[in-house]
Coordinates of C-alpha atoms (C1' of nucleotides) in Angstrom, one line a residue:
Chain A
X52 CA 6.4 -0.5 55.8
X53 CA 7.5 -3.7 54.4
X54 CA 11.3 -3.2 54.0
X55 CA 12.0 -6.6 53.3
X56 CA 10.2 -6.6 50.1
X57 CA 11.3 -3.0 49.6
X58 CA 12.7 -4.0 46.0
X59 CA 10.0 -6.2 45.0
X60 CA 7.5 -3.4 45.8
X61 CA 9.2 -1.0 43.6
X62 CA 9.0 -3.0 40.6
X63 CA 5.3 -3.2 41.0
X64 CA 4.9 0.3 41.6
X65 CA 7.5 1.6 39.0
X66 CA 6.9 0.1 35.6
X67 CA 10.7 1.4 33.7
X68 CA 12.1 -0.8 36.8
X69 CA 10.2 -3.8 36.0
X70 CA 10.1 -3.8 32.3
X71 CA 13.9 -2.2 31.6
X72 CA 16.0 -3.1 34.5
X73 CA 14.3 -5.4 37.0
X74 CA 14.4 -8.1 34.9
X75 CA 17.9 -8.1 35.5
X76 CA 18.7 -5.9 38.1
X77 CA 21.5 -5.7 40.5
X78 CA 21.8 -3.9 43.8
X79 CA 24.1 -1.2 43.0
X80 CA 21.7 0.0 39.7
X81 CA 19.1 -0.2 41.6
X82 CA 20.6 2.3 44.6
X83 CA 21.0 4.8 41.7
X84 CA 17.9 4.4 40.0
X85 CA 16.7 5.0 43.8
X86 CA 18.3 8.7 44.4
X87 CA 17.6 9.6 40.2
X88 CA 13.8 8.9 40.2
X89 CA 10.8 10.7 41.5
X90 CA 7.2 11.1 40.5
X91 CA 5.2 13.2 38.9
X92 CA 0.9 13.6 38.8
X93 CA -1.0 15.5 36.8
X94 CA -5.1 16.3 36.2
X95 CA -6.8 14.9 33.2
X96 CA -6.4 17.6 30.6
X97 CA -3.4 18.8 32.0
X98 CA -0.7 19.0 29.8
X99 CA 2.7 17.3 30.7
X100 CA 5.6 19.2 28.3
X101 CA 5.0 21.1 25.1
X102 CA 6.9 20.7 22.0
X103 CA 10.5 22.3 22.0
X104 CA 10.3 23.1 26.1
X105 CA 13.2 21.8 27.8
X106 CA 13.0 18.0 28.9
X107 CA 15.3 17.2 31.9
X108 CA 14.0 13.8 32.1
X109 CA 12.7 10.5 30.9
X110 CA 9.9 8.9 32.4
X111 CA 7.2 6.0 32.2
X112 CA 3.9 5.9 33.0
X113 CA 2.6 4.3 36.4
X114 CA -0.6 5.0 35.9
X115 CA -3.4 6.4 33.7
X116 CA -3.6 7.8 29.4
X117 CA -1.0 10.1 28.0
X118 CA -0.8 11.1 24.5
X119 CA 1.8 12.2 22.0
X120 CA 0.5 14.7 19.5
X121 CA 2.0 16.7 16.7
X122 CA -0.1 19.9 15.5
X123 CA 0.4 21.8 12.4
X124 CA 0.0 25.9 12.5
X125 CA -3.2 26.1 11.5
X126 CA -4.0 23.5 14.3
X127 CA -4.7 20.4 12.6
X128 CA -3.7 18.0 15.5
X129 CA -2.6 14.5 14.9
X130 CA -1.7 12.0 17.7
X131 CA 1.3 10.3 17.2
X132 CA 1.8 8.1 20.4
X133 CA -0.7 6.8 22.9
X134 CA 1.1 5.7 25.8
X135 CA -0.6 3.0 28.9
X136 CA 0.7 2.2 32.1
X137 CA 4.6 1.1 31.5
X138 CA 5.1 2.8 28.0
X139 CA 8.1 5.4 28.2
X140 CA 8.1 8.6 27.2
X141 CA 11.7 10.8 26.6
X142 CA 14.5 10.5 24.8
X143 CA 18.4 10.0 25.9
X144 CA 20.6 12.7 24.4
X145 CA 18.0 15.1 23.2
X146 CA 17.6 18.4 25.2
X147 CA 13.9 19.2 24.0
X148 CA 10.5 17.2 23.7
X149 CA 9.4 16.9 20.2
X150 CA 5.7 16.0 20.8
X151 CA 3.0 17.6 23.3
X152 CA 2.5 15.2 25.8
X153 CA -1.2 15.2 27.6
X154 CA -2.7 14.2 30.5
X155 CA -6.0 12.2 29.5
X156 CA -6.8 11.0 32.3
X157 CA -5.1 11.5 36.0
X158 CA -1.8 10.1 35.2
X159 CA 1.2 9.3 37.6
X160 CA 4.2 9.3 35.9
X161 CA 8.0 8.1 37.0
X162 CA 10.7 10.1 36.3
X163 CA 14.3 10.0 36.1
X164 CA 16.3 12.7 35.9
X165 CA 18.2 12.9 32.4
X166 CA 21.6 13.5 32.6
X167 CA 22.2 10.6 35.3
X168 CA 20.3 8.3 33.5
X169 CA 22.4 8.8 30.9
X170 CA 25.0 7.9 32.3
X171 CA 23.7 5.1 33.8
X172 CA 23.0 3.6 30.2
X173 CA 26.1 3.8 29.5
X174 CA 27.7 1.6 32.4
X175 CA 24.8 -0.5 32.5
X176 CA 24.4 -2.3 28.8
X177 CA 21.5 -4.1 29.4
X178 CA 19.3 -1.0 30.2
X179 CA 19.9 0.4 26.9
X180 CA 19.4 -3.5 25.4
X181 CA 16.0 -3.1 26.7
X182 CA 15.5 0.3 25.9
X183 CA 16.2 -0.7 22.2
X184 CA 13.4 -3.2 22.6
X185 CA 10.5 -0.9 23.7
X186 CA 11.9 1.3 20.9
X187 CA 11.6 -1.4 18.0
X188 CA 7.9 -2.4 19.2
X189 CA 7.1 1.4 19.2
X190 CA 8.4 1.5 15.5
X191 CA 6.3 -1.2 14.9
X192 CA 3.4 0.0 16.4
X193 CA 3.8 3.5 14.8
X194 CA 3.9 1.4 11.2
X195 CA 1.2 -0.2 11.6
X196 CA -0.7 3.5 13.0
X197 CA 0.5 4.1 9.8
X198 CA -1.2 1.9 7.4
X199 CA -4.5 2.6 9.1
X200 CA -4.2 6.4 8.6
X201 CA -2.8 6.2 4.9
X202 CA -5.2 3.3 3.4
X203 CA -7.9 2.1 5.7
X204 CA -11.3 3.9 5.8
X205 CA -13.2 5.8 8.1
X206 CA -15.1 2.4 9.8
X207 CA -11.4 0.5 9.7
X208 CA -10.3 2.7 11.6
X209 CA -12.9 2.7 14.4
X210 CA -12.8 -0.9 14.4
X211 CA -8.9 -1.2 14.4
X212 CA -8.6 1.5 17.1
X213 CA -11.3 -0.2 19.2
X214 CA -9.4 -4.0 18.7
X215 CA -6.2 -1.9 19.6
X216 CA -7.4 -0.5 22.8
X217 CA -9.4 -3.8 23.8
X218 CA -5.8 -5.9 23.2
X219 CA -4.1 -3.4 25.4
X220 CA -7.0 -3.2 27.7
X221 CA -7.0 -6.9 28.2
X222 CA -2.9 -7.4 28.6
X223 CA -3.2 -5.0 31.1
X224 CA -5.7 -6.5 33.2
X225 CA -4.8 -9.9 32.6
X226 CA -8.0 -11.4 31.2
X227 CA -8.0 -14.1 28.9
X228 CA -8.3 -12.2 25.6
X229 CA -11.5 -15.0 24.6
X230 CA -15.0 -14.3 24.5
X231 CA -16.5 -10.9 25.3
X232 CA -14.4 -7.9 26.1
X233 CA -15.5 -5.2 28.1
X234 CA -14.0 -1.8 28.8
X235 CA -14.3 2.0 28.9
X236 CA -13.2 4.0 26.4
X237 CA -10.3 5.8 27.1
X238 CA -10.4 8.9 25.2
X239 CA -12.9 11.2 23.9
X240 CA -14.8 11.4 20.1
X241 CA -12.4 14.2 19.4
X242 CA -8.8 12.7 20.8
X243 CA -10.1 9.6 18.7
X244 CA -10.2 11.7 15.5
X245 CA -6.8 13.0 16.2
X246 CA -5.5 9.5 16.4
X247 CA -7.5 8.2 13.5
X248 CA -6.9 10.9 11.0
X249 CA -10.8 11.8 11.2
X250 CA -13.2 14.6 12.4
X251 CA -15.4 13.8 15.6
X252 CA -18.3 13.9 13.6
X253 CA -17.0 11.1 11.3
X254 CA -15.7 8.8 14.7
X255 CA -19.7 9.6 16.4
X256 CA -21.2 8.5 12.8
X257 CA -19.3 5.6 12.5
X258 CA -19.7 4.4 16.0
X259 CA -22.8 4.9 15.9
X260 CA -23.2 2.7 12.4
X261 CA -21.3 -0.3 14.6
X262 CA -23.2 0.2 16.8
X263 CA -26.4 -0.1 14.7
X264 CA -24.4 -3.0 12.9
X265 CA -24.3 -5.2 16.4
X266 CA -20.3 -5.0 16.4
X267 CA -20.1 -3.3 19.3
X268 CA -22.7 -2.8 22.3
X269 CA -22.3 0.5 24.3
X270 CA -24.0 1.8 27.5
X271 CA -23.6 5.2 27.8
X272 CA -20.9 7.0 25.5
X273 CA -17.7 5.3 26.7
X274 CA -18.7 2.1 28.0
X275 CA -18.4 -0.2 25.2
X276 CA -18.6 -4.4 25.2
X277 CA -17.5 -6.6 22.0
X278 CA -19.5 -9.6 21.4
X279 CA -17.4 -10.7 18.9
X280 CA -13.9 -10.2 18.6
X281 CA -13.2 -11.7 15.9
X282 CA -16.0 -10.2 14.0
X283 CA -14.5 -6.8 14.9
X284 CA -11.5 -7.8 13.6
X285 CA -12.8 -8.3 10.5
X286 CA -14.3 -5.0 10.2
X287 CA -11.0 -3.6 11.2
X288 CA -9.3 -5.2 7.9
X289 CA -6.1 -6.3 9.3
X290 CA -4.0 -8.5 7.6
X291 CA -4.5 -11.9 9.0
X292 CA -1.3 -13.0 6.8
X293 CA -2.9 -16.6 6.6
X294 CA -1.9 -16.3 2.8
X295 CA -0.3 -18.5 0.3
X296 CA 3.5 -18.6 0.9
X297 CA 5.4 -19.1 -2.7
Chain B
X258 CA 45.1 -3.4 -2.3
X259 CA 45.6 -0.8 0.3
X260 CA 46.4 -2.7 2.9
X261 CA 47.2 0.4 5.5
X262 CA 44.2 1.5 5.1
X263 CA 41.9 -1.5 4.8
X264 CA 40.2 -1.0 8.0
X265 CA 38.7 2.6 7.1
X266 CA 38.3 1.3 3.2
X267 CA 35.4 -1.3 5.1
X268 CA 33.7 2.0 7.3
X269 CA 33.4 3.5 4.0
X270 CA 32.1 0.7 2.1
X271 CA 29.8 -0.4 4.9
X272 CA 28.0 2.2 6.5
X273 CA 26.6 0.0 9.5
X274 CA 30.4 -0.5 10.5
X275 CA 30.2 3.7 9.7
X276 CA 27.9 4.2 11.6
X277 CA 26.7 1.5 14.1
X278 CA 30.0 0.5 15.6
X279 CA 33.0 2.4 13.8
X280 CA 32.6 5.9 15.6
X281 CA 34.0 3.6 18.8
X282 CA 35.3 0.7 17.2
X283 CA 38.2 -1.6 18.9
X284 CA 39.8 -4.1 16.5
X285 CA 38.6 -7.2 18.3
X286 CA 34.9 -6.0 17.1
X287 CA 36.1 -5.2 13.7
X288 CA 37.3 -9.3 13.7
X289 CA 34.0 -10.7 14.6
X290 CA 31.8 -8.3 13.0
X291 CA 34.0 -9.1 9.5
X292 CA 33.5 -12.9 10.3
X293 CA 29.7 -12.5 9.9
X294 CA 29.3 -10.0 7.2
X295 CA 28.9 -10.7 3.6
X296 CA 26.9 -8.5 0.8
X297 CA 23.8 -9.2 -1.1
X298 CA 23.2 -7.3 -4.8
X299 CA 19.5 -7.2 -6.0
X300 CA 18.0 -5.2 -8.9
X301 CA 15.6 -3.1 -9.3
X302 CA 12.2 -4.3 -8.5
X303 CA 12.9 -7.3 -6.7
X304 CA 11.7 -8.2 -3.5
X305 CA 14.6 -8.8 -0.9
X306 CA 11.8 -10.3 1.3
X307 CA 8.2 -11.1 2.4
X308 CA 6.4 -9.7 5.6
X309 CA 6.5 -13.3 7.7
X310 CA 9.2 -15.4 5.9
X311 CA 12.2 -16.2 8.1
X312 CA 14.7 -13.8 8.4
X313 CA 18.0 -14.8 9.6
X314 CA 20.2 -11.5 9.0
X315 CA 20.2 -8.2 10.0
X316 CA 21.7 -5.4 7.1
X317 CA 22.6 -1.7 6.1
X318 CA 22.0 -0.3 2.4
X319 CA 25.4 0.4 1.1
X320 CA 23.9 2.1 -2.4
X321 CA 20.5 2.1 -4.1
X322 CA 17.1 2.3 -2.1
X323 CA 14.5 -0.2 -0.9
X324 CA 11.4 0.3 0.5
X325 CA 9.2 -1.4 3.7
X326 CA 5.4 -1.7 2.9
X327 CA 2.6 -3.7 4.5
X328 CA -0.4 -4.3 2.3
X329 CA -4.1 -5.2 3.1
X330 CA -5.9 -8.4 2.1
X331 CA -7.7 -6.5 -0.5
X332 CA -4.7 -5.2 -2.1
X333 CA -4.3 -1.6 -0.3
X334 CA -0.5 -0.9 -0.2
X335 CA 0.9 1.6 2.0
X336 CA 5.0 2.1 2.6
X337 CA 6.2 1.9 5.8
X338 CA 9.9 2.9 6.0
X339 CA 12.1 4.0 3.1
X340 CA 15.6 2.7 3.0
X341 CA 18.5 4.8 1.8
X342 CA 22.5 4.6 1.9
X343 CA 23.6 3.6 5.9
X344 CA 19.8 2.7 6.5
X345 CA 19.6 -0.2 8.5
X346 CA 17.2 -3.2 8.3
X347 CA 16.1 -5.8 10.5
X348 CA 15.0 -6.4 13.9
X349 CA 17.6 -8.1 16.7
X350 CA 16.0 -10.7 18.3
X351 CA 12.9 -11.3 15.7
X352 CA 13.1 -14.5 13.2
X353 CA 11.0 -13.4 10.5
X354 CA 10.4 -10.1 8.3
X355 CA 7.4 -7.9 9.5
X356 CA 7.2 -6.0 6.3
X357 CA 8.0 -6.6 2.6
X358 CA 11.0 -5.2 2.0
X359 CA 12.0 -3.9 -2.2
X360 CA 14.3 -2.7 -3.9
X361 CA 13.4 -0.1 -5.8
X362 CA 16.9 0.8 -7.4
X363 CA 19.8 -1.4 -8.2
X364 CA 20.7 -2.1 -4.5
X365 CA 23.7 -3.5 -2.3
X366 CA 23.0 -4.5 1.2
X367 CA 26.0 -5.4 4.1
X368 CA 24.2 -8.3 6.0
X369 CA 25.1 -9.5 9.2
X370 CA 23.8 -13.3 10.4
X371 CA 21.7 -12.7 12.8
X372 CA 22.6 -14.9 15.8
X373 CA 26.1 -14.2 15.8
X374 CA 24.7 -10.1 15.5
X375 CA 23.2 -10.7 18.3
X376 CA 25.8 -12.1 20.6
X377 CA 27.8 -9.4 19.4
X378 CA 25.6 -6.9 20.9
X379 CA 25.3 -8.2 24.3
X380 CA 28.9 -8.0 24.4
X381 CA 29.4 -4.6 23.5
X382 CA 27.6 -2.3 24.5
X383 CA 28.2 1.3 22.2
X384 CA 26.7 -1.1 19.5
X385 CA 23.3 -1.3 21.3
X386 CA 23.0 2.1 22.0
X387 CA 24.2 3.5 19.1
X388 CA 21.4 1.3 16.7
X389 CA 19.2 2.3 20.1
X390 CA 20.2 6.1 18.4
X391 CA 19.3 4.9 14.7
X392 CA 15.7 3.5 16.0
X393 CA 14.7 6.9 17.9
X394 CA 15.9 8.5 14.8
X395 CA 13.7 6.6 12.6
X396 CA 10.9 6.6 15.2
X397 CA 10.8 10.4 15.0
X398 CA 10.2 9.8 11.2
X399 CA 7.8 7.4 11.6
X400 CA 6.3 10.3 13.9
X401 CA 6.3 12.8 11.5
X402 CA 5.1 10.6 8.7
X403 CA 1.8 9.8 10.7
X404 CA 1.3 14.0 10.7
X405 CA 1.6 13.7 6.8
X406 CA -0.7 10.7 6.5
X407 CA -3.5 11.6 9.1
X408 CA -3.6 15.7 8.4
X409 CA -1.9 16.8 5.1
X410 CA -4.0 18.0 2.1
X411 CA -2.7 15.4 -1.4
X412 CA -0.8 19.0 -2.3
X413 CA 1.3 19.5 1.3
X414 CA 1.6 16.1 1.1
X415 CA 3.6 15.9 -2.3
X416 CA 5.6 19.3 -1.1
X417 CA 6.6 17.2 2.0
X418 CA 8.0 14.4 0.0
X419 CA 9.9 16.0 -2.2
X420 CA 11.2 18.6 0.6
X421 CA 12.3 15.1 2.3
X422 CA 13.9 13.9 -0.3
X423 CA 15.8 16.8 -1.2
X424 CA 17.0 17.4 1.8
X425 CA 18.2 13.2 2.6
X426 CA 19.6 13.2 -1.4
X427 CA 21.6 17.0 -0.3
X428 CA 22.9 15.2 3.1
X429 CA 23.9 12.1 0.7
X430 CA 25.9 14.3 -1.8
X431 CA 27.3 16.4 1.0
X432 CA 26.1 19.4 -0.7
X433 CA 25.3 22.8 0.9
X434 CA 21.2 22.8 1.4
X435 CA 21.3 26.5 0.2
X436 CA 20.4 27.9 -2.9
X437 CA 18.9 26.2 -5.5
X438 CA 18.0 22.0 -4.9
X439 CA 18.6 19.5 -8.3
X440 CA 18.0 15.4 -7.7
X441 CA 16.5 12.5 -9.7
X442 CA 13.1 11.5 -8.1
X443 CA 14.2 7.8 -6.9
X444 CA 10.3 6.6 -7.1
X445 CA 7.6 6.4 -9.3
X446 CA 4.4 7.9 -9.1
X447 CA 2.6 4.8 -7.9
X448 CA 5.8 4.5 -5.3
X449 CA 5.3 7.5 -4.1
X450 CA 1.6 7.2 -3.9
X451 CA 2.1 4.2 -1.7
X452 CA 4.2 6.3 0.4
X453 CA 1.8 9.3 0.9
X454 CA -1.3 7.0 0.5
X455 CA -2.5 8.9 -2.0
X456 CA -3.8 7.3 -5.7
X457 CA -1.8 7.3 -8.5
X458 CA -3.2 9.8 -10.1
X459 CA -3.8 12.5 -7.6
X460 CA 0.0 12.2 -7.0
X461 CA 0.9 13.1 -10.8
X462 CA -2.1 15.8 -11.1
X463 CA -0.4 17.8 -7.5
X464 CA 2.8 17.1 -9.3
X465 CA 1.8 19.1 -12.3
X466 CA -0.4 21.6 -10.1
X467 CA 3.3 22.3 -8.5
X468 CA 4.8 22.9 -11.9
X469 CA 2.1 24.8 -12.8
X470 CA 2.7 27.2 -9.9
X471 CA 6.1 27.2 -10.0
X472 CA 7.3 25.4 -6.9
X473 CA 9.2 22.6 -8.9
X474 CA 10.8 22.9 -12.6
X475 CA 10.3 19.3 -14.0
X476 CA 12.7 18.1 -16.7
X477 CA 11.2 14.9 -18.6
X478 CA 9.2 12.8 -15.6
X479 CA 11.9 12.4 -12.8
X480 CA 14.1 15.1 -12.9
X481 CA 13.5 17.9 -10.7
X482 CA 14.7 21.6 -9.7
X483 CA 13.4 23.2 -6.4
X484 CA 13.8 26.9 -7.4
X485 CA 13.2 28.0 -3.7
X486 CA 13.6 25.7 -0.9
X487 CA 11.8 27.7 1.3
X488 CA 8.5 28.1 -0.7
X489 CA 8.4 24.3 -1.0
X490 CA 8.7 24.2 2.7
X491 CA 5.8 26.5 2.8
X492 CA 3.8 24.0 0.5
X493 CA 4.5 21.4 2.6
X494 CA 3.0 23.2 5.5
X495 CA 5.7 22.3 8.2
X496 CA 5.3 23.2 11.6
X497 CA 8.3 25.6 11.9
X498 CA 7.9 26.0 15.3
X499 CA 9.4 29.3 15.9
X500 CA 6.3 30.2 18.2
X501 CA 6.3 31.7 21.7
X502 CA 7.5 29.7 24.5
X503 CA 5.6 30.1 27.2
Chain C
dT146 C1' 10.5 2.0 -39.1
dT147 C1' 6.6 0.4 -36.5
dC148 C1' 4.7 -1.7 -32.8
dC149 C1' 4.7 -2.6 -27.9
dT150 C1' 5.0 -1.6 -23.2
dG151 C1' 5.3 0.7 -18.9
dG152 C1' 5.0 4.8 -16.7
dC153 C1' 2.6 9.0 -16.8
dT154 C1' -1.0 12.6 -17.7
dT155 C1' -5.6 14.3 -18.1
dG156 C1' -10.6 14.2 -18.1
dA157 C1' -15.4 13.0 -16.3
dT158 C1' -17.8 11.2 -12.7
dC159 C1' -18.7 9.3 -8.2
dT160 C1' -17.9 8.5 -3.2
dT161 C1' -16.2 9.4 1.2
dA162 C1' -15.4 12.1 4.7
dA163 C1' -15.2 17.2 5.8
dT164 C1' -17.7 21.1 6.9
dC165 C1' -21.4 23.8 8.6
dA166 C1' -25.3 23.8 11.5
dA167 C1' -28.5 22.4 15.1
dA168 C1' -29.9 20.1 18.8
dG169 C1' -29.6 16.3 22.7
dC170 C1' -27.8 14.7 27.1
dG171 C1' -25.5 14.6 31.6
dT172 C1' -22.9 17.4 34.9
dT173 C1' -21.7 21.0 37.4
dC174 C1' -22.4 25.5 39.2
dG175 C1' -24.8 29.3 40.8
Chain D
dC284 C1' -34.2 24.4 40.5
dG285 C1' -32.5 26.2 36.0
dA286 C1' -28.6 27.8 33.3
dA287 C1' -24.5 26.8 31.3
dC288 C1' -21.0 23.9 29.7
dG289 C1' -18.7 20.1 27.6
dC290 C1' -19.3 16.3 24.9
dT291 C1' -21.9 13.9 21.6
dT292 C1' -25.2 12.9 18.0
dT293 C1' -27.5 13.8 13.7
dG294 C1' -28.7 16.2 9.4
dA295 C1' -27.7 18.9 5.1
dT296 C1' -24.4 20.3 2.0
dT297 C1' -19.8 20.6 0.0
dA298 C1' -15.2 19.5 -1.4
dA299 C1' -11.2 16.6 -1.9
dG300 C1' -9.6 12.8 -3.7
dA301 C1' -10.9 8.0 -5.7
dT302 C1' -12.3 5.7 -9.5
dC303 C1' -13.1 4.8 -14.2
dA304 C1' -11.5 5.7 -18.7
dA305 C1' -8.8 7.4 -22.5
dG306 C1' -4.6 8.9 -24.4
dC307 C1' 0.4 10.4 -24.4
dC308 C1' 5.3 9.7 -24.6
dA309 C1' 9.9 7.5 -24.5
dG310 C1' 12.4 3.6 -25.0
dG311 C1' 13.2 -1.1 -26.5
dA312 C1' 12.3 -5.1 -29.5
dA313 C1' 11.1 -6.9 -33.9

DNA sequence: TTCCTGGCTTGATCTTAATCAAAGCGTTCG
DNA sequence: CGAACGCTTTGATTAAGATCAAGCCAGGAA
């Protein structure tokens, strides 16, 4: 409809474009990206790939929850990536998808087919230059996931998931990240305990206790408002690293 | 001394040349990256660096092993990343250290400066992908690490450890993973309890439940024989992932 | 040799979160 | 409308691992 901002509309609309190429794009990328890419919707609940199927492509999210989770035989389920609007999902040069990958919510996802994008990282440096950047804040991500599953207790992690999805929340919508934050909860009691570590019944308990506590306010069972973020923050026990340098 | 075969001589003494840049390496490369690389020694127990000073190189263990951990105000460790031979450290494009970083063992480090790292990179490309390949790699682990922390039992969770480290100390040593497994554990209890964020003590009463069952032979407090690699496997309650695709 | 010391083991007890169980609430479906 | 279903809350009990507390053992120093 608008051809003449054609490109700029497909940056808005496709989140790998803006985030790992737009930024410095050039016409001729940008024509292949065109014929490589195509898009993909699923129903909440609907699952995207499973574990070991065949992936013939890498995508990003355009627009609603996916989550990465690992399961042992016996089912234990852990979630081991959580992935918003403009978080990639896939990996160049392996065949098969090591996680199952779920629909939470409706979710529209961008998709480029593998084998050409693969090639395309290789004549175009600065796509896998950004692609190593996303990577490395994953990592870092994943390590912190880490220290809340391995040391922090059951209310820590309530209240650090809650400050996680609030930050995220917030830098997607663009509010100023002072004074109250408001938002729905993304996921349910039991897809919190898989990210957490927890059962559902430990995640209603100590929501509940917050609750009771005045550190969060919720209407209804998803709709939750922080009056204090830095009080939540406290309850989540992050490291503030204020400390003494030697 | 051997001046023929100086240039391989440096792959194998530095694995990031090994394995970062070698695999594709052009002797212009090889010039700059030999301009800003030098080696740092440290012994066991000493810090190499604190989470938030500045950090102004970027390195790959050449022998010995160091450890990432992030702690809580209160004291609450928990390891985030283990570093062994060809492992590298250090984040392009960040100025200081997100994690502390140890050595555990005597330990030599390649480092690169930074800056000039970084320059290099832009300008050619097969080095950004291939630490791109390194950072899905240790992503994956990350991955799987959060499974063991959120969902493992303290005795799967000792079974994993010591399956992992078998089987990175048998792709060290180059030795056929079959039969019967022999290494020195390169942490100590408390180590290793910071890794599966388990106490102390739990970690060395699993270790002597395994002994007691028969899954290890311990000789003295470090060295250990895995009788039957499978069985441990079994302990360690792996998702083999042999199931029915759909 | 004896005495330390640091790393490790083992025991007793306590706490946290898991498990088992029942019921509440809000939607959707017949 | 009422039944049924999915999600959630809450309660009672149990179990896994943490915590507190001795001791053990090997190696190094005096």
């Amino acid at each position: 409809m608008h051809d003449m901002q054609h490109e700029h509309h497909e940056c808005v609309e496709c989140p790998i474009r803006h985030r790992a190429v737009c930024s410095r794009c050039d016409a001729a990328e940008l024509h292949k990206l065109e014929q490589i890419k195509y898009y993909r919707s699923y129903q909440a609940g609907q699952t995207v790939i499973w574990s070991g199927d065949r992936m013939d492509f890498v995508a990003s999210v355009v627009s609603g929850i996916a989550t990465l989770t690992q399961t042992l035989e016996d089912g234990r389920r852990q979630m081991v990536g959580l992935l918003l609007p403009s978080d990639f999902v896939g990996r160049p040069g392996r065949a098969t998808a090591a996680y199952d990958v779920t629909a939470t919510t409706d979710l529209v996802m961008c998709c480029f087919r593998k084998r050409p994008f693969e090639e395309l990282m290789l004549s175009t440096p600065h796509v896998a230059q950004r692609l190593l950047e996303m990577t490395l804040d994953e990592l870092d991500a994943a390590r912190e996931w880490m220290l809340l599953l391995g040391r922090k207790t059951a209310r820590e992690k309530i209240a650090s998931l809650l400050a996680i999805i609030a930050r995220r929340d917030a830098t997607l919508r663009l509010r100023a990240p002072k004074g109250q934050l408001v938002f729905d909860l993304p996921l349910t009691r039991e897809e919190m305990a898989d990210y957490l570590g927890l059962t559902l019944e430990t995640v209603s308990r100590q929501i509940s206790a917050l609750k009771r506590d005045g550190v969060i306010i919720l209407d209804g069972k998803r709709h939750v408002t922080i009056p204090d973020l830095e009080r939540l923050m406290e309850e989540a026990g992050d490291d503030s690293d204020g400390g003494v340098p030697e």
